[in-house]
C-alpha positions as a Markdown table, in Angstrom:
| # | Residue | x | y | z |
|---|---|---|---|---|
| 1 | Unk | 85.8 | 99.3 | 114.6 |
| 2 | Unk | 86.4 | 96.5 | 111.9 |
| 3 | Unk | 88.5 | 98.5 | 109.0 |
| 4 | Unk | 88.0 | 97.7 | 105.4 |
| 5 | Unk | 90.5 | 94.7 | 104.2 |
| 6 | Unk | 93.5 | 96.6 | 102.2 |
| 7 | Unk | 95.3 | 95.1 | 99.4 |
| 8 | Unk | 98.7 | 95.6 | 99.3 |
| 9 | Unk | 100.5 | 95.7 | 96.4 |
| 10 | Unk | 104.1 | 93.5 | 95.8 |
| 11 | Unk | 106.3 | 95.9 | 93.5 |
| 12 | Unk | 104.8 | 98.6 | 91.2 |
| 13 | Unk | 103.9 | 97.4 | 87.7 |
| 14 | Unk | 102.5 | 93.6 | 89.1 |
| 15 | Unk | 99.2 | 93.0 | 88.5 |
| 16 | Unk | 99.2 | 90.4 | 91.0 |
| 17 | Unk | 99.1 | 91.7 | 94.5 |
| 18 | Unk | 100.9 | 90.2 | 98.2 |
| 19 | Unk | 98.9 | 89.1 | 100.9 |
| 20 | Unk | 96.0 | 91.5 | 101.8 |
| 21 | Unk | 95.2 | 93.2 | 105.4 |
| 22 | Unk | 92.7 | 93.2 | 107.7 |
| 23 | Unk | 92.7 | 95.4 | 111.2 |
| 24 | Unk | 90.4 | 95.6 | 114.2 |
| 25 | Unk | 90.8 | 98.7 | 116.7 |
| 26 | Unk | 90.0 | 97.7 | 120.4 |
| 27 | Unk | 89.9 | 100.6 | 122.6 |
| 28 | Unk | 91.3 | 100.3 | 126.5 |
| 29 | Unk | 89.6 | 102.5 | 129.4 |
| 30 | Unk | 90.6 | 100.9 | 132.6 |
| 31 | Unk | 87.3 | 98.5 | 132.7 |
| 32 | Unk | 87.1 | 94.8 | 132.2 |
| 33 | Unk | 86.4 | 94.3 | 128.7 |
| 34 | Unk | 85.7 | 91.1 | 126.9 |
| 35 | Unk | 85.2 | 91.5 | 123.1 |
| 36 | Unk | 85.0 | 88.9 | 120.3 |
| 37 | Unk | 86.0 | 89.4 | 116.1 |
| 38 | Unk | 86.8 | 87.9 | 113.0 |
| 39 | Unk | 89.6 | 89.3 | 110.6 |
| 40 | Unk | 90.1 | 87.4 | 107.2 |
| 41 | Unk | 93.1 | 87.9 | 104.5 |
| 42 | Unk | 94.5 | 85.8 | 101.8 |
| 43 | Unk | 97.8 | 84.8 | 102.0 |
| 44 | Unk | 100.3 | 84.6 | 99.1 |
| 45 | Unk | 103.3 | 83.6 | 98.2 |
| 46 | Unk | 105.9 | 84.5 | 95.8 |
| 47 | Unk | 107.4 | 82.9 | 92.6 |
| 48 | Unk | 110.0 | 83.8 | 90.7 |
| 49 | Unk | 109.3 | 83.0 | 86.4 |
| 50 | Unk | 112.4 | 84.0 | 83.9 |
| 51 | Unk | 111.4 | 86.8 | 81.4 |
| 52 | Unk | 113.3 | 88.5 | 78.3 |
| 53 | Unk | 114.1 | 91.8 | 78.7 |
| 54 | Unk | 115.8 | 94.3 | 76.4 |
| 55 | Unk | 118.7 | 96.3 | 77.4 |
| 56 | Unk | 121.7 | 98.1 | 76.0 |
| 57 | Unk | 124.8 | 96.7 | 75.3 |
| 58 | Unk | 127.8 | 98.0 | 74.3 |
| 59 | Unk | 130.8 | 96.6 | 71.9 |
| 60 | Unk | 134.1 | 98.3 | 70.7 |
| 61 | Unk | 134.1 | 98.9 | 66.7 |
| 62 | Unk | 137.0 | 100.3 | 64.8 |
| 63 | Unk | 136.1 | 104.5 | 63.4 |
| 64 | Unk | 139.3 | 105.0 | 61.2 |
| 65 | Unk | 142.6 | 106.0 | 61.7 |
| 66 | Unk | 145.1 | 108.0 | 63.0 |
| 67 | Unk | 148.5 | 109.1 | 62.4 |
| 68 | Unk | 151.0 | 108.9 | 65.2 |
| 69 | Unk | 154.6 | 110.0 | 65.1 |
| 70 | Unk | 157.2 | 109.7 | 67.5 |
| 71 | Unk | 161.3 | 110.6 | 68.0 |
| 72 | Unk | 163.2 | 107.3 | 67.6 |
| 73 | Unk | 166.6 | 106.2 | 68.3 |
| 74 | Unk | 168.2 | 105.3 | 64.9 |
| 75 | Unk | 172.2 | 103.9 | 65.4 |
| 76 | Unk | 174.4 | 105.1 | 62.9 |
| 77 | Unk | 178.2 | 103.6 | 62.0 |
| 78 | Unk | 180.9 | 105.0 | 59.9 |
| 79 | Unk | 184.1 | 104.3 | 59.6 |
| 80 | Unk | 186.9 | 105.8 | 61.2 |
| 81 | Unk | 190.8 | 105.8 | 59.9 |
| 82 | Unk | 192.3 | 106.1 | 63.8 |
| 83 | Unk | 189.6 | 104.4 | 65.7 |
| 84 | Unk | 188.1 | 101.8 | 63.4 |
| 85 | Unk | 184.0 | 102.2 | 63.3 |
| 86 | Unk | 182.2 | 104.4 | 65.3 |
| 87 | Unk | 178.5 | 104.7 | 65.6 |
| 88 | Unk | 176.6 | 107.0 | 67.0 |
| 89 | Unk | 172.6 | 107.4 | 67.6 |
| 90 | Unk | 170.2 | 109.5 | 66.7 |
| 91 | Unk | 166.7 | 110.6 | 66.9 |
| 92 | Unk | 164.8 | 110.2 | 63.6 |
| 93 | Unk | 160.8 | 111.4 | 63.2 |
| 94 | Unk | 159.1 | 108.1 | 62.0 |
| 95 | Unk | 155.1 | 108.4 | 61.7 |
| 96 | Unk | 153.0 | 105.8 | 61.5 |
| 97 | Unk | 149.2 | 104.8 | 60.4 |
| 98 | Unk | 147.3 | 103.3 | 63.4 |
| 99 | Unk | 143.2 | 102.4 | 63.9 |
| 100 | Unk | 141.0 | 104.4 | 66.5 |
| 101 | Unk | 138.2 | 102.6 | 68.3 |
| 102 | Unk | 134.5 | 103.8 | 70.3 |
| 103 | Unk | 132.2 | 102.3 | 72.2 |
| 104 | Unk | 128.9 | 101.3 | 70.1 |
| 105 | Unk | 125.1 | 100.6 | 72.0 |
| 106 | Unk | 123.0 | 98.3 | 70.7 |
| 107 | Unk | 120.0 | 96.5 | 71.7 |
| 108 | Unk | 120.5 | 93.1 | 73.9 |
| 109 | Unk | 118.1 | 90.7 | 74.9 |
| 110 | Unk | 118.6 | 89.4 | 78.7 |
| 111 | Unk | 116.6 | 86.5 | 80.6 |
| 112 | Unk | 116.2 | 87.5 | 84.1 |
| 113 | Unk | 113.7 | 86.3 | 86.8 |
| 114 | Unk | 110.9 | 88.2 | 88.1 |
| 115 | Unk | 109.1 | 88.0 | 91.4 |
| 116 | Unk | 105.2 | 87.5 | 91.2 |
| 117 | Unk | 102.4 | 86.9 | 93.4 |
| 118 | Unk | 100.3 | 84.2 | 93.4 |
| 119 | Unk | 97.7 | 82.6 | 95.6 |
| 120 | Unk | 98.8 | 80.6 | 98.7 |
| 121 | Unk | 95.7 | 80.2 | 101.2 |
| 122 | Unk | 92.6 | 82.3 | 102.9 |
| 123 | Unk | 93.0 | 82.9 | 106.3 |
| 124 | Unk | 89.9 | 83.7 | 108.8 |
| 125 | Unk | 91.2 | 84.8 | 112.2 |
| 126 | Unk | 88.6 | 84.5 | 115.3 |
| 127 | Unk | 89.8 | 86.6 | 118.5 |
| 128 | Unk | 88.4 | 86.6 | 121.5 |
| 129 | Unk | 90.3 | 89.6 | 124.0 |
| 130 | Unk | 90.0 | 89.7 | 127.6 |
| 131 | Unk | 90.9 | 92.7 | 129.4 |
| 132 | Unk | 91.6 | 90.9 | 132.7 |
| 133 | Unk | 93.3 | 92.6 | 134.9 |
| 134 | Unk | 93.5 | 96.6 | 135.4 |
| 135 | Unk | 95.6 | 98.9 | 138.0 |
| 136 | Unk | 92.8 | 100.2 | 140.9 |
| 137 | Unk | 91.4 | 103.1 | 139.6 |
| 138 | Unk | 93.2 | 104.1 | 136.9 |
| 139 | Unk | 91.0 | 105.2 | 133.8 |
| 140 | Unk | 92.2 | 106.7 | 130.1 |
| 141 | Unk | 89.8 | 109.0 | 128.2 |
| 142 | Unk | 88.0 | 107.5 | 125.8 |
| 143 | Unk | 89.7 | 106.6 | 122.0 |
| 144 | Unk | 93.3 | 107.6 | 124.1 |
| 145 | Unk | 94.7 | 104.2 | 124.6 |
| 146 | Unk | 93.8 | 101.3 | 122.4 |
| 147 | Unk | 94.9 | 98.2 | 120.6 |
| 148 | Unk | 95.5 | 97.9 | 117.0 |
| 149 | Unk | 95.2 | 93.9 | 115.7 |
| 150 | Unk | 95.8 | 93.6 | 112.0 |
| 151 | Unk | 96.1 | 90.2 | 110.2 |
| 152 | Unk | 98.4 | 90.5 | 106.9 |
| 153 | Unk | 98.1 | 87.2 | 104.9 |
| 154 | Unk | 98.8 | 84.5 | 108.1 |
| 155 | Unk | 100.6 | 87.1 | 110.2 |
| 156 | Unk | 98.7 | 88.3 | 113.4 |
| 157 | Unk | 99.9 | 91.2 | 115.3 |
| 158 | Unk | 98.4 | 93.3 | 118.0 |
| 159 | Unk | 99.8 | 96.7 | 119.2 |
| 160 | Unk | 99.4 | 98.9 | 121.9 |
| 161 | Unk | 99.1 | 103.2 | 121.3 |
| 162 | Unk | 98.7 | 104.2 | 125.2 |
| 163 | Unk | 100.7 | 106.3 | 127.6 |
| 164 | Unk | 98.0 | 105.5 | 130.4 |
| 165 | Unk | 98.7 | 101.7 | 130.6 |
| 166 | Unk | 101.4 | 99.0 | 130.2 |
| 167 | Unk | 99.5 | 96.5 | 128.0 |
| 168 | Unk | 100.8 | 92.8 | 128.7 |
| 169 | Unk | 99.5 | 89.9 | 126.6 |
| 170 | Unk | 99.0 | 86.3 | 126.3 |
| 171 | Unk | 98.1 | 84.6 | 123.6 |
| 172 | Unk | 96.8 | 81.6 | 122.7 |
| 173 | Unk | 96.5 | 80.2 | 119.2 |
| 174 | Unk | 95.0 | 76.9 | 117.6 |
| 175 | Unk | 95.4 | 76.4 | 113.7 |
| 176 | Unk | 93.5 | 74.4 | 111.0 |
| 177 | Unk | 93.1 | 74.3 | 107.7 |
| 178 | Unk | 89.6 | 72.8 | 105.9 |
| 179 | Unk | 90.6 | 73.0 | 102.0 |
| 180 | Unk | 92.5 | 76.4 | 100.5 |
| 181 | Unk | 91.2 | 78.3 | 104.3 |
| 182 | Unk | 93.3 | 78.5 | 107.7 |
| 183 | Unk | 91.7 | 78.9 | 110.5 |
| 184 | Unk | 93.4 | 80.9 | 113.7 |
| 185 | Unk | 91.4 | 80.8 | 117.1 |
| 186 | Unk | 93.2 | 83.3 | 119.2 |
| 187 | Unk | 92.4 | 83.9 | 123.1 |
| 188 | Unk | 94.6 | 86.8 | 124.1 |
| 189 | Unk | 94.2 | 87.7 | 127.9 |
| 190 | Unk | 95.5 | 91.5 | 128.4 |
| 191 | Unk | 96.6 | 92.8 | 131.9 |
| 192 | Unk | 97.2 | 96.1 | 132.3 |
| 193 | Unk | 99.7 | 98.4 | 134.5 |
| 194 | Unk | 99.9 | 101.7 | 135.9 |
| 195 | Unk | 102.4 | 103.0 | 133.7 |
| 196 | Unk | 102.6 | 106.5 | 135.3 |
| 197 | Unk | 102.9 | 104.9 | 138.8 |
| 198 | Unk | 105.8 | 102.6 | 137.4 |
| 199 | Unk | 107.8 | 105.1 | 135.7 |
| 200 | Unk | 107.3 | 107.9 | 138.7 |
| 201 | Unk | 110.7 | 107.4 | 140.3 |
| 202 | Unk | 112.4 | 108.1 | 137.1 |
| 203 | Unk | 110.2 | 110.7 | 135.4 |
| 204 | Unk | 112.3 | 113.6 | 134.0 |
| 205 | Unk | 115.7 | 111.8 | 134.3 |
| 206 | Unk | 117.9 | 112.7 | 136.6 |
| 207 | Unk | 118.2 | 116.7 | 136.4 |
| 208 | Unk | 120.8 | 119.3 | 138.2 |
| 209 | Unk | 123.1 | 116.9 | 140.2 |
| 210 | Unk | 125.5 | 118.6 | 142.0 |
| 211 | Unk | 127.7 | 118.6 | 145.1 |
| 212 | Unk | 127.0 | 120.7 | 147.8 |
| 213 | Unk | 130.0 | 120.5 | 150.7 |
| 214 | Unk | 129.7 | 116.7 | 150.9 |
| 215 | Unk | 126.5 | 116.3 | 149.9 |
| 216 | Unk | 125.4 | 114.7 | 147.1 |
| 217 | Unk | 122.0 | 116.4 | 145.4 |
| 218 | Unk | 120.3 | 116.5 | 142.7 |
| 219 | Unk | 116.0 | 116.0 | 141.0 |
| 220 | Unk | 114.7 | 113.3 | 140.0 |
| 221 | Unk | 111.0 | 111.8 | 139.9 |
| 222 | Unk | 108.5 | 111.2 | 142.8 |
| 223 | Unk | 110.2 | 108.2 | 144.5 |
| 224 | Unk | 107.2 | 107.4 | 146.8 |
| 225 | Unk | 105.1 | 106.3 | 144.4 |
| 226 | Unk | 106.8 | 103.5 | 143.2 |
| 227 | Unk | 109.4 | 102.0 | 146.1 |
| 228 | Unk | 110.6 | 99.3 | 143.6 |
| 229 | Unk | 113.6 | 100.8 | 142.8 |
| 230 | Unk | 117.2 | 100.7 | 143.4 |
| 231 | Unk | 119.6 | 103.9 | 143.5 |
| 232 | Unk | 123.0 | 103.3 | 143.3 |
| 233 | Unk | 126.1 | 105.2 | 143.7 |
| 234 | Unk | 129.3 | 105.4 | 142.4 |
| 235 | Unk | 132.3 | 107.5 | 143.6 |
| 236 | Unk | 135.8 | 107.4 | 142.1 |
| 237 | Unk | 138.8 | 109.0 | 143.0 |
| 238 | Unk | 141.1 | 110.0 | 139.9 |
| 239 | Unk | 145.0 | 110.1 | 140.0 |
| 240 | Unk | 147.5 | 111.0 | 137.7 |
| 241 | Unk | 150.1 | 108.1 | 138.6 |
| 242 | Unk | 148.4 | 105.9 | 140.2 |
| 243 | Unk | 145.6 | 103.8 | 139.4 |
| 244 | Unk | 142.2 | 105.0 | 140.5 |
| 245 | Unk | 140.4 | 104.2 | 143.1 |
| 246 | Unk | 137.1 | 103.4 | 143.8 |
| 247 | Unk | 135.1 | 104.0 | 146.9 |
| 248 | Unk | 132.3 | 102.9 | 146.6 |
| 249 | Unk | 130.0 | 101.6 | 144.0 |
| 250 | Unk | 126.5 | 99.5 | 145.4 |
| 251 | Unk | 122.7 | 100.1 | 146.0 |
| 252 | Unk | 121.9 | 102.4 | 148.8 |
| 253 | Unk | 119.4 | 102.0 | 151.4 |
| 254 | Unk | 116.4 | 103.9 | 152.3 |
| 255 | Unk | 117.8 | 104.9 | 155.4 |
| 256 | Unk | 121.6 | 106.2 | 153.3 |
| 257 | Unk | 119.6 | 109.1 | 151.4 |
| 258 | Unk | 116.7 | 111.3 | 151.5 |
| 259 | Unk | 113.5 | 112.8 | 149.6 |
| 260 | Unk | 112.2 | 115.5 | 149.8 |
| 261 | Unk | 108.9 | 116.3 | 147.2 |
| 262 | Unk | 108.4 | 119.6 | 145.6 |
| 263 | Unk | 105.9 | 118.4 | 143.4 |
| 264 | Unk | 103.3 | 116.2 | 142.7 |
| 265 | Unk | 106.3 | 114.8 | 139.7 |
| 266 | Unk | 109.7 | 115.5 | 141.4 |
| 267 | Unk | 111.3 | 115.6 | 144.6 |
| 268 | Unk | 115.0 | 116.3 | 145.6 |
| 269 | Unk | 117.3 | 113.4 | 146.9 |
| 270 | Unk | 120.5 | 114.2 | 149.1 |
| 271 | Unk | 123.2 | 111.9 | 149.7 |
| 272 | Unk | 126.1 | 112.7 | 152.6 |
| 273 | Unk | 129.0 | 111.4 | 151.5 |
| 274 | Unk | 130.4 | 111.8 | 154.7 |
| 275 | Unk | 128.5 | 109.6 | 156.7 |
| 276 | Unk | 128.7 | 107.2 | 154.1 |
| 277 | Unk | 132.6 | 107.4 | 153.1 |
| 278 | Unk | 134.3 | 109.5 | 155.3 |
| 279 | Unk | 133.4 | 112.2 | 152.8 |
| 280 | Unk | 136.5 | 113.3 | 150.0 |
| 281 | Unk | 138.7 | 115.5 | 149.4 |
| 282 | Unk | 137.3 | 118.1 | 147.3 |
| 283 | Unk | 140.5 | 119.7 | 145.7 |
| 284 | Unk | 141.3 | 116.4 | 143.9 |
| 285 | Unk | 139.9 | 114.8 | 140.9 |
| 286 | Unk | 136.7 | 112.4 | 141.8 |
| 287 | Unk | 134.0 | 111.4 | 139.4 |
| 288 | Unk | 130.4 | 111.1 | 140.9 |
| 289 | Unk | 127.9 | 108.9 | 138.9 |
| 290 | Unk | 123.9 | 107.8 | 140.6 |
| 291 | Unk | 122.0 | 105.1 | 138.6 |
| 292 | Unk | 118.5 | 105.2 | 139.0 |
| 293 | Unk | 116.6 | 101.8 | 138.3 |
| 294 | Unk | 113.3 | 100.5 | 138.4 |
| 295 | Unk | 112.2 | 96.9 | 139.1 |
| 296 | Unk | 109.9 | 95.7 | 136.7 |
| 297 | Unk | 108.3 | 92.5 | 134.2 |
| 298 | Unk | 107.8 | 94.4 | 130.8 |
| 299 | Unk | 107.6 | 90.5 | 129.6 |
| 300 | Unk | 104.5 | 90.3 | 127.3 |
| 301 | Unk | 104.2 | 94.2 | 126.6 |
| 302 | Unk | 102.8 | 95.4 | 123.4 |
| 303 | Unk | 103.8 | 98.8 | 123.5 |
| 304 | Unk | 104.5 | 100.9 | 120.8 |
| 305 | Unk | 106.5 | 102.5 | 122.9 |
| 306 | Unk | 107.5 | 101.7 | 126.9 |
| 307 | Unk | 108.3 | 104.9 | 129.5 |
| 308 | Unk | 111.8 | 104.6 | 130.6 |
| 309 | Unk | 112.3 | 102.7 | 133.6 |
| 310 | Unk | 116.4 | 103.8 | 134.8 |
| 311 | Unk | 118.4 | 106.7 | 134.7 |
| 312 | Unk | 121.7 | 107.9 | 135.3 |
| 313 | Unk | 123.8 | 111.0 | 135.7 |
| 314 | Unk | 127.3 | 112.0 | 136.7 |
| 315 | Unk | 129.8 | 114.9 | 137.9 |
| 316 | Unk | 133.1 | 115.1 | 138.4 |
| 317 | Unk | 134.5 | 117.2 | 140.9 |
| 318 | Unk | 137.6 | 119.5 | 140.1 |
| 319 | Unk | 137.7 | 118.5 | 136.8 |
């Protein structure tokens, strides 16, 4: 539903105010939906006018005096029958008068330039939405998934709060203005994707690797429901003097691991690494890693906030 049109205000203590908001809530089921609105704001911009302020200032100003006294050298001469003159030095106590400042505060007048509001343009935003395209079967709960548009001063947004569907949009937009008002006609066109289906193979991560013998093993998420994925895997033999060496590091195929479910979420995959390397030799030092990554167009999403689509994990063996 059409919220009320918020005014926003710039900094605390201007009575002028920024641009004002306007929002429309569109809620998303899974259905075809077609749905036209209008959202109006006014835009502003800001100006900057100089202003006297007062503030505190400080000076130094003499407060009296002080008396300071100090050991100086003082060379003395006399005169000597054997050696001629001889002088000597010594320390005499001399004082003397000096002045003592402090800091005073007093008032100071400062120009300084100030940010204000002011009036740039109306704006008057009609939408038309088109949910066009929706995955099968796939239905959210009413008011669980949605799209929030809000129009502050010129700037149109739309975002998507749903965990059922990946909401991709396209937008068209055609401006005018008549006089102090700007028109926007927007299209957007919305298509929307399973998100649960898409995200399957990596749901939960990669959990619990391990290796068993030769075998590679570990859970992950339900790799049948999604076969756009890759699964790679990287095995590394460390040494000490030498430089390490890798053998092997690429994309497997179906056919070079297995699944098995044990849920409707997860399912365990196994990888022999001795029908794919020879296997290795499990008293030295090797570092195991799987990356687990989906193939997919997020181009156009709207999301709040996007499942993860890739995962990864490692071991390393006699560490």
């Amino acid at each position: 539903m059409k919220s009320m049109m918020l005014a926003l205000a710039l900094l605390a203590g201007l009575t002028a105010h920024a641009s004002t908001i306007d929002g429309y809530s569109l809620p998303i089921t899974g259905v075809l939906t077609e749905e036209n609105f209008a959202m109006s704001a006014v835009q502003t911009r800001t100006e900057y006018r100089n202003e006297t302020v007062a503030n505190t200032c400080f000076r130094t100003v003499q407060a009296g005096y002080r008396t300071e006294c100090r050991q100086e050298p003082q060379v003395v001469c006399y005169p000597d029958p054997h050696a001629g003159q001889v002088c000597t030095t010594r320390f005499e106590n001399r004082c003397y008068t000096v002045p003592q400042y402090r800091q005073e505060a007093y008032t100071c007048y400062q120009t300084v330039s100030v940010p204000h509001e002011v009036f740039s343009n109306n704006v008057k935003a009609n939408v038309n939405v088109k949910v066009s395209s929706v995955p099968g079967d796939v239905q959210a709960p009413h008011n669980t998934c949605g799209v929030d548009f809000t129009l502050t001063g010129g700037d149109f947004k739309s975002v998507a709060n749903c965990s059922e569907f990946i909401v991709l949009a396209k937008t068209y937009n055609e401006e005018s203005r008549v006089g102090d008002t700007v028109t926007q006609n927007r299209s957007i066109d919305l298509t929307l994707l399973d998100a649960k289906k898409l995200s399957a193979p990596t749901k939960g991560g990669i959990v619990a690797m391990k290796l068993e013998g030769q075998t590679v093993v570990f859970r992950s998420g339900d790799l049948t429901k999604n076969p756009n994925f890759s699964l790679k895997l990287f095995v590394q033999r460390r040494k000490l003097f030498k430089g390490d060496e890798t053998l092997i590091s690429r994309n497997l195929t179906p056919s070079e691991y297995s699944f098995e479910k044990i849920s409707d979420d997860f399912g365990i995959v196994k990888i022999n690494l001795s029908k794919l390397i020879g296997g290795i030799n499990e008293k030295r030092k090797h570092v195991i890693r799987v990356d687990l990554n989906i193939a997919v167009d997020t181009t156009g999403a709207i999301n709040s906030k996007l499942p993860s689509f890739s995962a990864s994990e490692s071991i390393i063996v006699n560490n």
